[in-house]
């Protein structure tokens, strides 16, 4: 399943960047966005739920949709794909996970160097002052209010048309430009700027690989495309590059 040349590139790499998307959490029972039958956008309209305009139009609807998604994430556990990435970081000199996921499962699996490009669903921030509010009271008011400025709380995630957190994006760009190996795992590679990181990595000389059961628009441009679920391919890659010692 894993090309031997990819295994060698992993063994030789000084800095590995792994861009992850919703597919990495699919095996933890968190729905993806764009899978044809099971993706969230097959059932829900992103323009009504994942834009700042949607929140201003109907804050209660958006808050309640995210409350449902938050409960899915709260019940979820890391899968073998998350665990393999955390283990891989103990074998290679430097490994940075750049994730589009908001579920926190990489941290839960034990990954330490994680850049969350699209925020984290477990946090909220207030609409007016953008102050992060880690915990809040569920009251009759939906959405709840910021205890300090009394503006509405919203999920601390990045909606369409919003800028990504600048410091996080800067660090992701820097990591991509400096890595030897860039792995794109479980993402449809349709959402920018995240989908552009692989081009930056290539321009600065990195080898690139995709892990996804369905080849994406970027597959042909990669050095390797592994057509398999990440919960199988990442443990297989780890075992091939760094076999357990007995
Ligand atoms: C498996 C698997 C298994 C299944 N194993 N794999 C350039 C060109 C065109 C457009 C743009 C551009 N630059 C910017 C834009 C606009 C826009 C954009 O990209 N639009 C495109 C969709 C057309 N981008 C933005 O608006 C971004 N902001 C921005 O650019 O701001 C600029 C700005 C600057 C200054 C001032 C103002 C603005 C923001 C994007 C935010 C995206 N937000 C969401 C919601 C986050 C919160 C939430 O969770 O609700 O992020 S949308 C959604 O898509 C979510 C995801 O993180 C993101 C990416 O999705 P992902 O992870 O790739 O999931 P899927 O479902 O698409 O793919 C899953 C894959 O897994 C599939 O391929 C499966 O095959 C695979 N899979 N099982 C491995 N077991």
Coordinates of C-alpha atoms and ligand atoms in Angstrom, one line a residue:
X1 CA 0.0 0.0 0.0
X2 CA 2.9 2.4 0.9
X3 CA 5.5 3.1 -1.9
X4 CA 9.0 2.3 -0.7
X5 CA 10.3 5.6 -2.0
X6 CA 7.8 7.5 0.2
X7 CA 9.1 5.4 3.2
X8 CA 12.7 6.5 2.4
X9 CA 11.7 10.1 2.0
X10 CA 10.0 10.0 5.5
X11 CA 13.1 8.3 7.1
X12 CA 15.4 11.0 5.6
X13 CA 13.2 14.1 6.3
X14 CA 14.3 16.6 8.8
X15 CA 11.0 18.5 8.8
X16 CA 7.7 16.9 7.9
X17 CA 4.5 18.9 7.6
X18 CA 1.2 17.0 7.7
X19 CA -1.8 19.0 6.5
X20 CA -4.9 17.3 7.7
X21 CA -8.6 17.6 6.8
X22 CA -12.0 16.2 7.8
X23 CA -11.2 12.8 6.3
X24 CA -8.7 12.1 9.2
X25 CA -11.5 12.4 11.7
X26 CA -14.1 10.4 9.6
X27 CA -13.0 7.2 11.2
X28 CA -13.8 8.9 14.6
X29 CA -17.4 9.3 13.4
X30 CA -17.1 13.0 12.7
X31 CA -18.7 13.8 9.4
X32 CA -16.7 15.3 6.6
X33 CA -17.9 18.3 4.6
X34 CA -17.9 17.4 0.9
X35 CA -18.3 13.6 0.8
X36 CA -21.2 13.0 -1.6
X37 CA -23.6 11.0 0.7
X38 CA -22.3 11.6 4.2
X39 CA -20.7 15.1 4.0
X40 CA -22.3 18.0 6.0
X41 CA -22.6 20.1 2.9
X42 CA -24.8 17.4 1.3
X43 CA -27.4 18.0 4.0
X44 CA -26.8 21.6 5.1
X45 CA -26.2 24.8 3.2
X46 CA -22.8 26.4 4.1
X47 CA -24.1 29.8 3.2
X48 CA -26.8 29.5 5.9
X49 CA -24.4 28.1 8.6
X50 CA -20.8 28.9 8.0
X51 CA -20.5 32.5 7.1
X52 CA -20.5 35.7 9.3
X53 CA -23.5 36.9 7.3
X54 CA -25.4 33.7 8.2
X55 CA -24.7 34.2 11.9
X56 CA -25.9 37.8 11.8
X57 CA -29.1 36.8 10.0
X58 CA -29.9 33.8 12.2
X59 CA -27.6 33.5 15.3
X60 CA -29.8 31.0 17.0
X61 CA -29.8 28.6 14.1
X62 CA -26.0 28.8 13.7
X63 CA -25.4 28.5 17.4
X64 CA -27.6 25.4 17.7
X65 CA -26.0 23.8 14.6
X66 CA -22.6 24.3 16.2
X67 CA -23.8 23.0 19.6
X68 CA -24.8 19.8 17.8
X69 CA -21.4 19.6 16.1
X70 CA -19.7 20.3 19.4
X71 CA -21.5 17.4 21.0
X72 CA -20.3 15.1 18.2
X73 CA -16.7 16.2 18.8
X74 CA -17.1 15.8 22.6
X75 CA -18.1 12.2 22.1
X76 CA -15.3 11.5 19.6
X77 CA -12.0 9.7 20.3
X78 CA -8.8 9.8 18.2
X79 CA -8.5 7.0 15.7
X80 CA -5.4 5.0 14.5
X81 CA -4.6 7.8 12.0
X82 CA -4.4 10.5 14.7
X83 CA -2.4 8.1 16.9
X84 CA 0.1 7.2 14.1
X85 CA 0.8 10.9 13.5
X86 CA 1.5 11.5 17.2
X87 CA 3.8 8.5 17.2
X88 CA 5.5 9.6 14.0
X89 CA 6.5 12.8 15.7
X90 CA 8.7 10.8 18.2
X91 CA 10.7 9.3 15.3
X92 CA 11.4 12.2 12.9
X93 CA 13.4 15.3 14.0
X94 CA 10.6 17.7 13.4
X95 CA 6.9 17.1 12.6
X96 CA 4.2 19.8 12.4
X97 CA 0.6 19.0 12.0
X98 CA -1.3 21.8 10.2
X99 CA -4.9 21.0 10.6
X100 CA -8.1 22.4 9.1
X101 CA -10.1 20.4 11.7
X102 CA -11.7 22.1 14.6
X103 CA -12.3 18.9 16.7
X104 CA -9.1 18.9 18.8
X105 CA -8.4 15.2 18.1
X106 CA -4.8 15.7 17.2
X107 CA -4.1 17.2 20.6
X108 CA -6.1 14.4 22.3
X109 CA -4.0 11.8 20.4
X110 CA -0.8 13.3 21.9
X111 CA 0.4 15.5 19.0
X112 CA 2.2 18.5 20.5
X113 CA 3.0 20.7 17.5
X114 CA -0.4 21.4 16.0
X115 CA -1.5 24.5 14.1
X116 CA -5.2 24.9 14.0
X117 CA -5.9 26.9 10.8
X118 CA -9.7 27.0 11.2
X119 CA -10.0 27.4 14.9
X120 CA -11.4 25.1 17.5
X121 CA -15.1 24.3 18.0
X122 CA -14.7 23.9 21.8
X123 CA -13.9 27.6 22.1
X124 CA -16.1 30.6 21.6
X125 CA -15.3 34.3 21.1
X126 CA -17.5 37.4 21.5
X127 CA -18.7 39.1 18.4
X128 CA -17.8 42.6 19.4
X129 CA -14.3 42.4 20.9
X130 CA -13.3 38.9 19.6
X131 CA -12.3 37.9 23.1
X132 CA -11.9 34.2 23.5
X133 CA -14.4 32.8 26.0
X134 CA -13.5 29.2 27.0
X135 CA -16.5 28.4 29.0
X136 CA -20.0 29.9 29.2
X137 CA -23.3 29.3 30.8
X138 CA -26.1 27.7 28.8
X139 CA -29.0 30.0 29.7
X140 CA -32.3 30.9 28.0
X141 CA -30.4 33.3 25.8
X142 CA -29.3 31.6 22.6
X143 CA -26.5 32.4 21.7
X144 CA -25.2 33.2 25.2
X145 CA -23.6 36.5 25.9
X146 CA -20.1 37.6 26.7
X147 CA -19.7 38.1 30.4
X148 CA -17.6 41.2 29.8
X149 CA -19.1 43.1 26.8
X150 CA -22.5 41.4 26.6
X151 CA -22.2 40.9 22.8
X152 CA -23.2 37.5 21.4
X153 CA -20.8 34.6 21.7
X154 CA -20.0 32.7 18.4
X155 CA -17.9 29.6 17.8
X156 CA -14.2 30.3 17.5
X157 CA -13.9 28.8 14.0
X158 CA -13.1 30.4 10.7
X159 CA -16.1 30.8 8.4
X160 CA -16.0 31.4 4.6
X161 CA -14.9 34.9 3.8
X162 CA -13.1 35.4 7.2
X163 CA -9.3 35.6 7.5
X164 CA -7.4 32.7 9.1
X165 CA -5.6 33.6 12.4
X166 CA -2.6 35.5 11.1
X167 CA 0.0 34.0 13.5
X168 CA -1.1 30.5 12.8
X169 CA -1.2 30.9 9.0
X170 CA 2.3 32.6 9.1
X171 CA 3.7 29.6 11.0
X172 CA 2.0 27.2 8.6
X173 CA 3.5 29.0 5.6
X174 CA 6.9 29.0 7.2
X175 CA 6.7 25.3 8.0
X176 CA 5.6 24.5 4.4
X177 CA 8.4 26.5 2.9
X178 CA 11.0 24.8 5.1
X179 CA 9.9 21.2 5.1
X180 CA 11.4 18.3 3.2
X181 CA 8.2 16.2 3.0
X182 CA 4.7 17.5 2.9
X183 CA 1.8 15.1 3.5
X184 CA -1.7 16.1 2.6
X185 CA -4.1 13.7 4.4
X186 CA -7.9 13.5 4.4
X187 CA -8.6 16.8 2.7
X188 CA -10.4 17.5 -0.5
X189 CA -7.9 20.3 -1.1
X190 CA -10.6 22.7 -2.2
X191 CA -10.5 25.3 0.5
X192 CA -7.8 28.1 0.4
X193 CA -5.5 29.2 1.8
X194 CA -4.9 25.7 3.3
X195 CA -5.0 24.0 -0.1
X196 CA -2.2 26.3 -1.3
X197 CA 0.3 25.2 1.3
X198 CA 1.4 22.2 -0.8
X199 CA 2.3 24.4 -3.7
X200 CA 4.5 26.5 -1.4
X201 CA 6.2 23.4 -0.1
X202 CA 6.9 22.1 -3.7
X203 CA 8.2 25.5 -4.8
X204 CA 10.8 25.3 -2.0
X205 CA 11.8 21.8 -2.9
X206 CA 9.7 19.5 -0.7
X207 CA 8.5 16.1 -1.8
X208 CA 4.7 15.8 -1.6
X209 CA 2.3 13.0 -1.0
X210 CA -1.5 12.7 -0.6
X211 CA -3.3 10.1 1.5
X212 CA -7.0 9.9 0.6
X213 CA -9.3 7.0 -0.5
X214 CA -10.6 9.3 -3.3
X215 CA -7.9 11.1 -5.4
X216 CA -8.2 14.9 -5.2
X217 CA -7.7 17.5 -7.8
X218 CA -4.1 17.7 -6.5
X219 CA -3.3 14.0 -6.7
X220 CA -1.6 14.1 -10.1
X221 CA 0.8 16.9 -9.0
X222 CA 2.0 14.9 -6.0
X223 CA 5.1 12.7 -5.9
X224 CA 2.9 10.0 -4.4
X225 CA -0.9 9.5 -4.0
X226 CA -1.9 6.7 -1.6
X227 CA -5.5 5.7 -2.2
X228 CA -6.4 4.5 1.3
X229 CA -8.2 5.7 4.5
X230 CA -5.8 7.5 6.8
X231 CA -6.6 5.2 9.7
X232 CA -5.0 2.4 7.7
X233 CA -2.4 4.3 5.6
X234 CA -0.8 6.3 8.4
X235 CA -0.2 3.3 10.8
X236 CA 1.2 1.4 7.7
X237 CA 3.5 4.3 6.9
X238 CA 4.7 4.6 10.5
X239 CA 5.3 0.8 10.7
X240 CA 7.2 0.7 7.3
X241 CA 9.5 3.6 8.2
X242 CA 10.0 2.9 11.8
X243 CA 9.3 -0.8 12.5
X244 CA 8.7 -1.6 16.2
X245 CA 11.8 -3.1 17.9
X246 CA 11.2 -6.2 19.9
Ligands
LIG1 C1 -10.8 10.5 3.9 C2 -11.4 9.5 4.7 C3 -10.6 8.6 5.4 C4 -13.0 10.6 3.6 N1 -9.3 8.8 5.4 N2 -9.5 10.6 3.8 C5 -8.6 30.9 -3.8 C6 -9.4 30.3 -4.8 C7 -10.7 30.1 -4.6 C8 -11.4 30.5 -3.5 C9 -10.7 31.1 -2.5 C10 -9.3 31.3 -2.6 N3 -8.8 31.9 -1.5 C11 -9.9 32.0 -0.6 C12 -11.0 31.6 -1.2 C13 -12.4 31.6 -0.6 C14 -12.6 30.5 0.4 C15 -12.5 29.2 -0.4 O1 -11.4 28.5 -0.3 N4 -13.5 28.8 -1.1 C16 -13.5 27.6 -1.9 C17 -14.4 26.5 -1.2 C18 -14.0 27.9 -3.3 N5 -11.7 30.6 1.6 C19 -12.1 31.3 2.6 O2 -13.1 32.0 2.7 C20 -11.1 31.3 3.8 N6 -10.8 32.6 4.1 C21 -10.0 33.4 3.4 O3 -9.5 33.1 2.4 O4 -10.0 34.7 3.9 C22 -9.3 35.7 3.1 C23 -9.5 37.0 3.8 C24 -8.4 37.8 4.1 C25 -8.6 39.0 4.7 C26 -9.8 39.5 5.1 C27 -10.9 38.7 4.8 C28 -10.8 37.5 4.2 C29 -11.7 30.7 5.0 C30 -12.1 29.2 4.8 C31 -12.8 28.7 6.0 C32 -13.3 27.3 5.9 N7 -14.2 27.0 6.9 C33 -14.7 25.7 7.0 C34 -15.7 25.6 8.3 C35 -14.9 25.7 9.6 C36 -15.7 25.6 10.8 C37 -16.5 24.4 10.9 O5 -16.0 23.3 11.1 O6 -17.7 24.5 10.7 O7 -13.7 24.8 7.2 S1 -15.5 25.0 5.6 C38 -14.9 23.4 5.7 O8 -14.0 23.1 4.6 C39 -14.1 23.4 7.0 C40 -12.9 22.5 6.6 O9 -11.8 22.8 7.5 C41 -12.7 23.0 5.2 C42 -11.9 22.0 4.3 O10 -12.5 20.8 4.2 P1 -11.8 19.4 4.2 O11 -11.1 19.2 5.6 O12 -10.9 19.3 3.1 O13 -13.0 18.4 4.2 P2 -13.8 17.8 2.9 O14 -15.0 17.3 3.4 O15 -13.8 18.8 1.8 O16 -12.8 16.6 2.4 C43 -12.7 15.4 3.1 C44 -11.8 14.5 2.4 O17 -11.5 13.4 3.2 C45 -12.3 14.0 1.1 O18 -11.4 14.2 0.0 C46 -12.5 12.5 1.3 O19 -12.2 11.7 0.1 C47 -11.5 12.2 2.4 N8 -11.8 11.1 3.3 N9 -12.8 9.6 4.5 C48 -8.7 9.8 4.6 N10 -11.1 7.7 6.2

